[in-house]
Amino acid sequence: MMPDIGFVNGQFMPLADAVVSVEDRGFQFGDGVYEVIRTYGGRPFHLNAHLARLERSAKAIDLPCPLSPAQWAERVAEGIRLAGYRECKVYLQLTRGPAPRDHIFPTAVHPTVVMTVRELHPLSDGLRSGVSAITLPDFRWGRCDIKSIGLLANVLARQRAKDAGAFEAIFIRDGEVTEGAVSNVMIVRRGVLATSPEGERILSGVTRSLVLELARKEGLAVQERPVSEAELRGADEVFLTGTTVEVLPVNRIDGIAIGSGRPGPVVTLLAARFRNLTV
Ligand code: PLP
């Protein structure tokens, strides 16, 4: 067993030995894209959807993807096998590679391909019974549909959440809820589930799609449309979706209880249905 695996440009190694150049454009400019995938039962969950999104992100920044989805899938499987953990968190990153620092793309691009495979620690039962969130103005850039490695705004937002004793920061843009710093946000009001539509303001979450599909299967009314800040605060239920948070109830926002202040029936049902997809 070789725990904590790194992969740089075709080579597997212990993560501690994995390094890239200080001239890498990922390091210099945040000029790159990424994905985070987790395993259930040792198998990567909806890997194809993540790889398709990685291709979309790369295309959106004019970065040629050096590996096909099938090649990625092979390397992800190898990384998981080498790590040997029960459950893994797999991180994939693609940057525009090393070049003398200049904003303009280098003429010869040699993308840097990085993967890390680490042990996944499941969320504690304490968190699963609901978390607190804060709201913040969405001070990110205008292309949140691209899974860019430039995460400074998300980092600052999540730190502010932590400093406030909360788990997640929910972004508000022009009076509308966009998403969380690491998750998509859904609300329930009188049995109707609403969440921001796909577009440049949010990341099209893999978990978001799965949960919307589950909700429709349960016969719930689902609305993909802008959700106002007032609707968020007045919702019966609010919850987060994401690879790392799964389906996570939000009990309080900015210190004020949402609904009963405990996980409601819709999020409880959807979390159970989601759990069934993972076994
Ligand atoms: N929104 C943001 C900003 C994210 O970083 C993430 C990542 O987990 C998500 C939403 C959820 O996406 P997914 O369900 O594909 O993990």
PDB file of N, CA, C and O in Angstrom, residues 211-269:
ATOM      1  N   VAL A 211     -29.774  15.088  -7.441  1.00  0.00           N
ATOM      2  CA  VAL A 211     -30.804  15.361  -6.431  1.00  0.00           C
ATOM      3  C   VAL A 211     -32.078  15.893  -7.094  1.00  0.00           C
ATOM      4  O   VAL A 211     -33.188  15.520  -6.695  1.00  0.00           O
ATOM      5  N   LEU A 212     -31.927  16.716  -8.126  1.00  0.00           N
ATOM      6  CA  LEU A 212     -33.128  17.207  -8.838  1.00  0.00           C
ATOM      7  C   LEU A 212     -33.866  16.038  -9.488  1.00  0.00           C
ATOM      8  O   LEU A 212     -35.100  15.979  -9.476  1.00  0.00           O
ATOM      9  N   GLU A 213     -33.097  15.101 -10.038  1.00  0.00           N
ATOM     10  CA  GLU A 213     -33.704  13.913 -10.651  1.00  0.00           C
ATOM     11  C   GLU A 213     -34.449  13.088  -9.591  1.00  0.00           C
ATOM     12  O   GLU A 213     -35.587  12.641  -9.828  1.00  0.00           O
ATOM     13  N   LEU A 214     -33.825  12.922  -8.433  1.00  0.00           N
ATOM     14  CA  LEU A 214     -34.480  12.172  -7.346  1.00  0.00           C
ATOM     15  C   LEU A 214     -35.760  12.871  -6.906  1.00  0.00           C
ATOM     16  O   LEU A 214     -36.787  12.225  -6.676  1.00  0.00           O
ATOM     17  N   ALA A 215     -35.693  14.198  -6.807  1.00  0.00           N
ATOM     18  CA  ALA A 215     -36.866  14.975  -6.356  1.00  0.00           C
ATOM     19  C   ALA A 215     -38.015  14.798  -7.343  1.00  0.00           C
ATOM     20  O   ALA A 215     -39.170  14.597  -6.940  1.00  0.00           O
ATOM     21  N   ARG A 216     -37.707  14.864  -8.629  1.00  0.00           N
ATOM     22  CA  ARG A 216     -38.752  14.704  -9.653  1.00  0.00           C
ATOM     23  C   ARG A 216     -39.350  13.308  -9.583  1.00  0.00           C
ATOM     24  O   ARG A 216     -40.558  13.125  -9.721  1.00  0.00           O
ATOM     25  N   LYS A 217     -38.487  12.318  -9.360  1.00  0.00           N
ATOM     26  CA  LYS A 217     -38.958  10.937  -9.240  1.00  0.00           C
ATOM     27  C   LYS A 217     -39.908  10.774  -8.059  1.00  0.00           C
ATOM     28  O   LYS A 217     -40.822   9.948  -8.089  1.00  0.00           O
ATOM     29  N   GLU A 218     -39.685  11.570  -7.014  1.00  0.00           N
ATOM     30  CA  GLU A 218     -40.553  11.513  -5.836  1.00  0.00           C
ATOM     31  C   GLU A 218     -41.839  12.300  -6.040  1.00  0.00           C
ATOM     32  O   GLU A 218     -42.654  12.423  -5.123  1.00  0.00           O
ATOM     33  N   GLY A 219     -41.968  12.910  -7.225  1.00  0.00           N
ATOM     34  CA  GLY A 219     -43.183  13.665  -7.517  1.00  0.00           C
ATOM     35  C   GLY A 219     -43.188  15.077  -6.939  1.00  0.00           C
ATOM     36  O   GLY A 219     -44.227  15.745  -6.911  1.00  0.00           O
ATOM     37  N   LEU A 220     -42.029  15.539  -6.483  1.00  0.00           N
ATOM     38  CA  LEU A 220     -41.953  16.911  -5.964  1.00  0.00           C
ATOM     39  C   LEU A 220     -41.959  17.910  -7.115  1.00  0.00           C
ATOM     40  O   LEU A 220     -41.410  17.618  -8.185  1.00  0.00           O
ATOM     41  N   ALA A 221     -42.541  19.076  -6.890  1.00  0.00           N
ATOM     42  CA  ALA A 221     -42.436  20.158  -7.867  1.00  0.00           C
ATOM     43  C   ALA A 221     -41.031  20.734  -7.761  1.00  0.00           C
ATOM     44  O   ALA A 221     -40.569  21.057  -6.663  1.00  0.00           O
ATOM     45  N   VAL A 222     -40.346  20.823  -8.909  1.00  0.00           N
ATOM     46  CA  VAL A 222     -38.968  21.311  -8.933  1.00  0.00           C
ATOM     47  C   VAL A 222     -38.901  22.538  -9.834  1.00  0.00           C
ATOM     48  O   VAL A 222     -39.376  22.490 -10.973  1.00  0.00           O
ATOM     49  N   GLN A 223     -38.347  23.612  -9.314  1.00  0.00           N
ATOM     50  CA  GLN A 223     -38.210  24.836 -10.115  1.00  0.00           C
ATOM     51  C   GLN A 223     -36.745  25.244 -10.178  1.00  0.00           C
ATOM     52  O   GLN A 223     -36.139  25.541  -9.154  1.00  0.00           O
ATOM     53  N   GLU A 224     -36.195  25.251 -11.397  1.00  0.00           N
ATOM     54  CA  GLU A 224     -34.843  25.777 -11.594  1.00  0.00           C
ATOM     55  C   GLU A 224     -35.025  27.213 -12.069  1.00  0.00           C
ATOM     56  O   GLU A 224     -35.319  27.465 -13.228  1.00  0.00           O
ATOM     57  N   ARG A 225     -34.903  28.130 -11.128  1.00  0.00           N
ATOM     58  CA  ARG A 225     -35.176  29.547 -11.409  1.00  0.00           C
ATOM     59  C   ARG A 225     -34.495  30.373 -10.319  1.00  0.00           C
ATOM     60  O   ARG A 225     -34.139  29.847  -9.273  1.00  0.00           O
ATOM     61  N   PRO A 226     -34.297  31.666 -10.587  1.00  0.00           N
ATOM     62  CA  PRO A 226     -33.640  32.480  -9.563  1.00  0.00           C
ATOM     63  C   PRO A 226     -34.411  32.445  -8.243  1.00  0.00           C
ATOM     64  O   PRO A 226     -35.638  32.486  -8.239  1.00  0.00           O
ATOM     65  N   VAL A 227     -33.677  32.329  -7.141  1.00  0.00           N
ATOM     66  CA  VAL A 227     -34.257  32.288  -5.796  1.00  0.00           C
ATOM     67  C   VAL A 227     -33.802  33.553  -5.073  1.00  0.00           C
ATOM     68  O   VAL A 227     -32.609  33.837  -5.013  1.00  0.00           O
ATOM     69  N   SER A 228     -34.762  34.325  -4.557  1.00  0.00           N
ATOM     70  CA  SER A 228     -34.382  35.594  -3.926  1.00  0.00           C
ATOM     71  C   SER A 228     -33.837  35.347  -2.522  1.00  0.00           C
ATOM     72  O   SER A 228     -34.104  34.309  -1.895  1.00  0.00           O
ATOM     73  N   GLU A 229     -33.105  36.348  -2.044  1.00  0.00           N
ATOM     74  CA  GLU A 229     -32.562  36.267  -0.682  1.00  0.00           C
ATOM     75  C   GLU A 229     -33.708  36.139   0.329  1.00  0.00           C
ATOM     76  O   GLU A 229     -33.609  35.383   1.292  1.00  0.00           O
ATOM     77  N   ALA A 230     -34.816  36.855   0.074  1.00  0.00           N
ATOM     78  CA  ALA A 230     -35.967  36.787   0.994  1.00  0.00           C
ATOM     79  C   ALA A 230     -36.543  35.369   1.018  1.00  0.00           C
ATOM     80  O   ALA A 230     -36.912  34.857   2.083  1.00  0.00           O
ATOM     81  N   GLU A 231     -36.599  34.723  -0.151  1.00  0.00           N
ATOM     82  CA  GLU A 231     -37.104  33.340  -0.199  1.00  0.00           C
ATOM     83  C   GLU A 231     -36.192  32.400   0.576  1.00  0.00           C
ATOM     84  O   GLU A 231     -36.662  31.459   1.212  1.00  0.00           O
ATOM     85  N   LEU A 232     -34.892  32.648   0.491  1.00  0.00           N
ATOM     86  CA  LEU A 232     -33.939  31.811   1.234  1.00  0.00           C
ATOM     87  C   LEU A 232     -34.227  31.911   2.726  1.00  0.00           C
ATOM     88  O   LEU A 232     -34.371  30.903   3.414  1.00  0.00           O
ATOM     89  N   ARG A 233     -34.338  33.147   3.204  1.00  0.00           N
ATOM     90  CA  ARG A 233     -34.514  33.358   4.653  1.00  0.00           C
ATOM     91  C   ARG A 233     -35.878  32.867   5.130  1.00  0.00           C
ATOM     92  O   ARG A 233     -36.022  32.433   6.271  1.00  0.00           O
ATOM     93  N   GLY A 234     -36.877  32.912   4.240  1.00  0.00           N
ATOM     94  CA  GLY A 234     -38.223  32.516   4.633  1.00  0.00           C
ATOM     95  C   GLY A 234     -38.558  31.075   4.268  1.00  0.00           C
ATOM     96  O   GLY A 234     -39.715  30.660   4.415  1.00  0.00           O
ATOM     97  N   ALA A 235     -37.566  30.321   3.806  1.00  0.00           N
ATOM     98  CA  ALA A 235     -37.844  28.952   3.335  1.00  0.00           C
ATOM     99  C   ALA A 235     -38.231  28.038   4.498  1.00  0.00           C
ATOM    100  O   ALA A 235     -37.850  28.265   5.646  1.00  0.00           O
ATOM    101  N   ASP A 236     -39.000  26.985   4.162  1.00  0.00           N
ATOM    102  CA  ASP A 236     -39.292  25.942   5.156  1.00  0.00           C
ATOM    103  C   ASP A 236     -38.049  25.088   5.376  1.00  0.00           C
ATOM    104  O   ASP A 236     -37.807  24.608   6.480  1.00  0.00           O
ATOM    105  N   GLU A 237     -37.314  24.861   4.263  1.00  0.00           N
ATOM    106  CA  GLU A 237     -36.095  24.055   4.348  1.00  0.00           C
ATOM    107  C   GLU A 237     -35.043  24.657   3.412  1.00  0.00           C
ATOM    108  O   GLU A 237     -35.381  25.161   2.339  1.00  0.00           O
ATOM    109  N   VAL A 238     -33.803  24.575   3.829  1.00  0.00           N
ATOM    110  CA  VAL A 238     -32.667  24.928   2.958  1.00  0.00           C
ATOM    111  C   VAL A 238     -31.670  23.782   3.063  1.00  0.00           C
ATOM    112  O   VAL A 238     -31.469  23.242   4.157  1.00  0.00           O
ATOM    113  N   PHE A 239     -31.098  23.391   1.936  1.00  0.00           N
ATOM    114  CA  PHE A 239     -30.037  22.383   2.025  1.00  0.00           C
ATOM    115  C   PHE A 239     -29.005  22.584   0.932  1.00  0.00           C
ATOM    116  O   PHE A 239     -29.214  23.319  -0.035  1.00  0.00           O
ATOM    117  N   LEU A 240     -27.851  21.941   1.161  1.00  0.00           N
ATOM    118  CA  LEU A 240     -26.704  22.043   0.265  1.00  0.00           C
ATOM    119  C   LEU A 240     -26.535  20.721  -0.454  1.00  0.00           C
ATOM    120  O   LEU A 240     -26.856  19.664   0.103  1.00  0.00           O
ATOM    121  N   THR A 241     -26.018  20.773  -1.677  1.00  0.00           N
ATOM    122  CA  THR A 241     -25.638  19.548  -2.373  1.00  0.00           C
ATOM    123  C   THR A 241     -24.214  19.705  -2.896  1.00  0.00           C
ATOM    124  O   THR A 241     -23.803  20.804  -3.279  1.00  0.00           O
ATOM    125  N   GLY A 242     -23.468  18.620  -2.910  1.00  0.00           N
ATOM    126  CA  GLY A 242     -22.103  18.666  -3.434  1.00  0.00           C
ATOM    127  C   GLY A 242     -21.399  17.348  -3.169  1.00  0.00           C
ATOM    128  O   GLY A 242     -21.850  16.559  -2.321  1.00  0.00           O
ATOM    129  N   THR A 243     -20.319  17.138  -3.901  1.00  0.00           N
ATOM    130  CA  THR A 243     -19.568  15.888  -3.754  1.00  0.00           C
ATOM    131  C   THR A 243     -19.123  15.673  -2.317  1.00  0.00           C
ATOM    132  O   THR A 243     -19.247  14.573  -1.784  1.00  0.00           O
ATOM    133  N   THR A 244     -18.626  16.733  -1.678  1.00  0.00           N
ATOM    134  CA  THR A 244     -18.093  16.552  -0.325  1.00  0.00           C
ATOM    135  C   THR A 244     -19.175  16.691   0.745  1.00  0.00           C
ATOM    136  O   THR A 244     -19.052  16.113   1.816  1.00  0.00           O
ATOM    137  N   VAL A 245     -20.254  17.440   0.457  1.00  0.00           N
ATOM    138  CA  VAL A 245     -21.296  17.647   1.482  1.00  0.00           C
ATOM    139  C   VAL A 245     -22.487  16.708   1.275  1.00  0.00           C
ATOM    140  O   VAL A 245     -23.363  16.634   2.144  1.00  0.00           O
ATOM    141  N   GLU A 246     -22.538  16.030   0.130  1.00  0.00           N
ATOM    142  CA  GLU A 246     -23.654  15.153  -0.226  1.00  0.00           C
ATOM    143  C   GLU A 246     -24.967  15.951  -0.200  1.00  0.00           C
ATOM    144  O   GLU A 246     -25.073  16.926  -0.938  1.00  0.00           O
ATOM    145  N   VAL A 247     -25.920  15.559   0.641  1.00  0.00           N
ATOM    146  CA  VAL A 247     -27.174  16.325   0.763  1.00  0.00           C
ATOM    147  C   VAL A 247     -27.253  16.764   2.224  1.00  0.00           C
ATOM    148  O   VAL A 247     -27.479  15.938   3.107  1.00  0.00           O
ATOM    149  N   LEU A 248     -27.012  18.040   2.467  1.00  0.00           N
ATOM    150  CA  LEU A 248     -26.754  18.497   3.835  1.00  0.00           C
ATOM    151  C   LEU A 248     -27.742  19.585   4.260  1.00  0.00           C
ATOM    152  O   LEU A 248     -27.779  20.669   3.659  1.00  0.00           O
ATOM    153  N   PRO A 249     -28.554  19.312   5.297  1.00  0.00           N
ATOM    154  CA  PRO A 249     -29.516  20.320   5.747  1.00  0.00           C
ATOM    155  C   PRO A 249     -28.822  21.556   6.322  1.00  0.00           C
ATOM    156  O   PRO A 249     -27.776  21.443   6.973  1.00  0.00           O
ATOM    157  N   VAL A 250     -29.419  22.712   6.077  1.00  0.00           N
ATOM    158  CA  VAL A 250     -28.964  23.961   6.703  1.00  0.00           C
ATOM    159  C   VAL A 250     -30.007  24.346   7.746  1.00  0.00           C
ATOM    160  O   VAL A 250     -31.175  24.567   7.409  1.00  0.00           O
ATOM    161  N   ASN A 251     -29.596  24.394   9.008  1.00  0.00           N
ATOM    162  CA  ASN A 251     -30.544  24.681  10.095  1.00  0.00           C
ATOM    163  C   ASN A 251     -30.640  26.161  10.414  1.00  0.00           C
ATOM    164  O   ASN A 251     -31.672  26.628  10.897  1.00  0.00           O
ATOM    165  N   ARG A 252     -29.541  26.884  10.199  1.00  0.00           N
ATOM    166  CA  ARG A 252     -29.529  28.312  10.552  1.00  0.00           C
ATOM    167  C   ARG A 252     -28.780  29.086   9.479  1.00  0.00           C
ATOM    168  O   ARG A 252     -27.765  28.611   8.968  1.00  0.00           O
ATOM    169  N   ILE A 253     -29.280  30.273   9.182  1.00  0.00           N
ATOM    170  CA  ILE A 253     -28.580  31.166   8.263  1.00  0.00           C
ATOM    171  C   ILE A 253     -28.410  32.514   8.953  1.00  0.00           C
ATOM    172  O   ILE A 253     -29.390  33.096   9.446  1.00  0.00           O
ATOM    173  N   ASP A 254     -27.182  32.981   9.012  1.00  0.00           N
ATOM    174  CA  ASP A 254     -26.844  34.219   9.716  1.00  0.00           C
ATOM    175  C   ASP A 254     -27.415  34.216  11.136  1.00  0.00           C
ATOM    176  O   ASP A 254     -27.927  35.228  11.632  1.00  0.00           O
ATOM    177  N   GLY A 255     -27.361  33.044  11.769  1.00  0.00           N
ATOM    178  CA  GLY A 255     -27.767  32.922  13.172  1.00  0.00           C
ATOM    179  C   GLY A 255     -29.260  32.736  13.381  1.00  0.00           C
ATOM    180  O   GLY A 255     -29.708  32.575  14.519  1.00  0.00           O
ATOM    181  N   ILE A 256     -30.053  32.757  12.296  1.00  0.00           N
ATOM    182  CA  ILE A 256     -31.510  32.659  12.448  1.00  0.00           C
ATOM    183  C   ILE A 256     -31.983  31.304  11.927  1.00  0.00           C
ATOM    184  O   ILE A 256     -31.552  30.854  10.856  1.00  0.00           O
ATOM    185  N   ALA A 257     -32.884  30.671  12.683  1.00  0.00           N
ATOM    186  CA  ALA A 257     -33.345  29.328  12.320  1.00  0.00           C
ATOM    187  C   ALA A 257     -34.104  29.352  11.000  1.00  0.00           C
ATOM    188  O   ALA A 257     -34.862  30.284  10.717  1.00  0.00           O
ATOM    189  N   ILE A 258     -33.880  28.321  10.196  1.00  0.00           N
ATOM    190  CA  ILE A 258     -34.661  28.089   8.972  1.00  0.00           C
ATOM    191  C   ILE A 258     -35.769  27.110   9.342  1.00  0.00           C
ATOM    192  O   ILE A 258     -35.489  26.033   9.875  1.00  0.00           O
ATOM    193  N   GLY A 259     -37.015  27.462   9.041  1.00  0.00           N
ATOM    194  CA  GLY A 259     -38.157  26.596   9.402  1.00  0.00           C
ATOM    195  C   GLY A 259     -38.106  26.283  10.880  1.00  0.00           C
ATOM    196  O   GLY A 259     -37.986  27.184  11.719  1.00  0.00           O
ATOM    197  N   SER A 260     -38.146  24.993  11.183  1.00  0.00           N
ATOM    198  CA  SER A 260     -38.147  24.557  12.583  1.00  0.00           C
ATOM    199  C   SER A 260     -36.742  24.610  13.192  1.00  0.00           C
ATOM    200  O   SER A 260     -36.577  24.355  14.380  1.00  0.00           O
ATOM    201  N   GLY A 261     -35.733  24.894  12.344  1.00  0.00           N
ATOM    202  CA  GLY A 261     -34.353  24.869  12.840  1.00  0.00           C
ATOM    203  C   GLY A 261     -33.790  23.466  12.888  1.00  0.00           C
ATOM    204  O   GLY A 261     -32.699  23.238  13.416  1.00  0.00           O
ATOM    205  N   ARG A 262     -34.553  22.513  12.314  1.00  0.00           N
ATOM    206  CA  ARG A 262     -34.096  21.116  12.230  1.00  0.00           C
ATOM    207  C   ARG A 262     -34.358  20.608  10.826  1.00  0.00           C
ATOM    208  O   ARG A 262     -35.187  21.173  10.113  1.00  0.00           O
ATOM    209  N   PRO A 263     -33.663  19.531  10.419  1.00  0.00           N
ATOM    210  CA  PRO A 263     -33.868  19.034   9.051  1.00  0.00           C
ATOM    211  C   PRO A 263     -35.340  18.721   8.782  1.00  0.00           C
ATOM    212  O   PRO A 263     -35.992  18.057   9.580  1.00  0.00           O
ATOM    213  N   GLY A 264     -35.859  19.227   7.677  1.00  0.00           N
ATOM    214  CA  GLY A 264     -37.264  19.037   7.332  1.00  0.00           C
ATOM    215  C   GLY A 264     -37.490  17.743   6.570  1.00  0.00           C
ATOM    216  O   GLY A 264     -36.549  17.011   6.261  1.00  0.00           O
ATOM    217  N   PRO A 265     -38.765  17.460   6.249  1.00  0.00           N
ATOM    218  CA  PRO A 265     -39.104  16.182   5.604  1.00  0.00           C
ATOM    219  C   PRO A 265     -38.507  16.019   4.208  1.00  0.00           C
ATOM    220  O   PRO A 265     -38.127  14.909   3.833  1.00  0.00           O
ATOM    221  N   VAL A 266     -38.421  17.100   3.434  1.00  0.00           N
ATOM    222  CA  VAL A 266     -37.948  16.950   2.047  1.00  0.00           C
ATOM    223  C   VAL A 266     -36.453  16.623   2.027  1.00  0.00           C
ATOM    224  O   VAL A 266     -36.028  15.680   1.345  1.00  0.00           O
ATOM    225  N   VAL A 267     -35.671  17.365   2.785  1.00  0.00           N
ATOM    226  CA  VAL A 267     -34.229  17.075   2.780  1.00  0.00           C
ATOM    227  C   VAL A 267     -33.961  15.701   3.398  1.00  0.00           C
ATOM    228  O   VAL A 267     -33.068  14.966   2.945  1.00  0.00           O
ATOM    229  N   THR A 268     -34.741  15.321   4.372  1.00  0.00           N
ATOM    230  CA  THR A 268     -34.562  14.011   5.004  1.00  0.00           C
ATOM    231  C   THR A 268     -34.825  12.900   3.986  1.00  0.00           C
ATOM    232  O   THR A 268     -34.041  11.946   3.867  1.00  0.00           O
ATOM    233  N   LEU A 269     -35.899  13.070   3.212  1.00  0.00           N
ATOM    234  CA  LEU A 269     -36.231  12.085   2.169  1.00  0.00           C
ATOM    235  C   LEU A 269     -35.149  12.044   1.091  1.00  0.00           C
ATOM    236  O   LEU A 269     -34.675  10.970   0.706  1.00  0.00           O
TER     237      LEU A 269
END
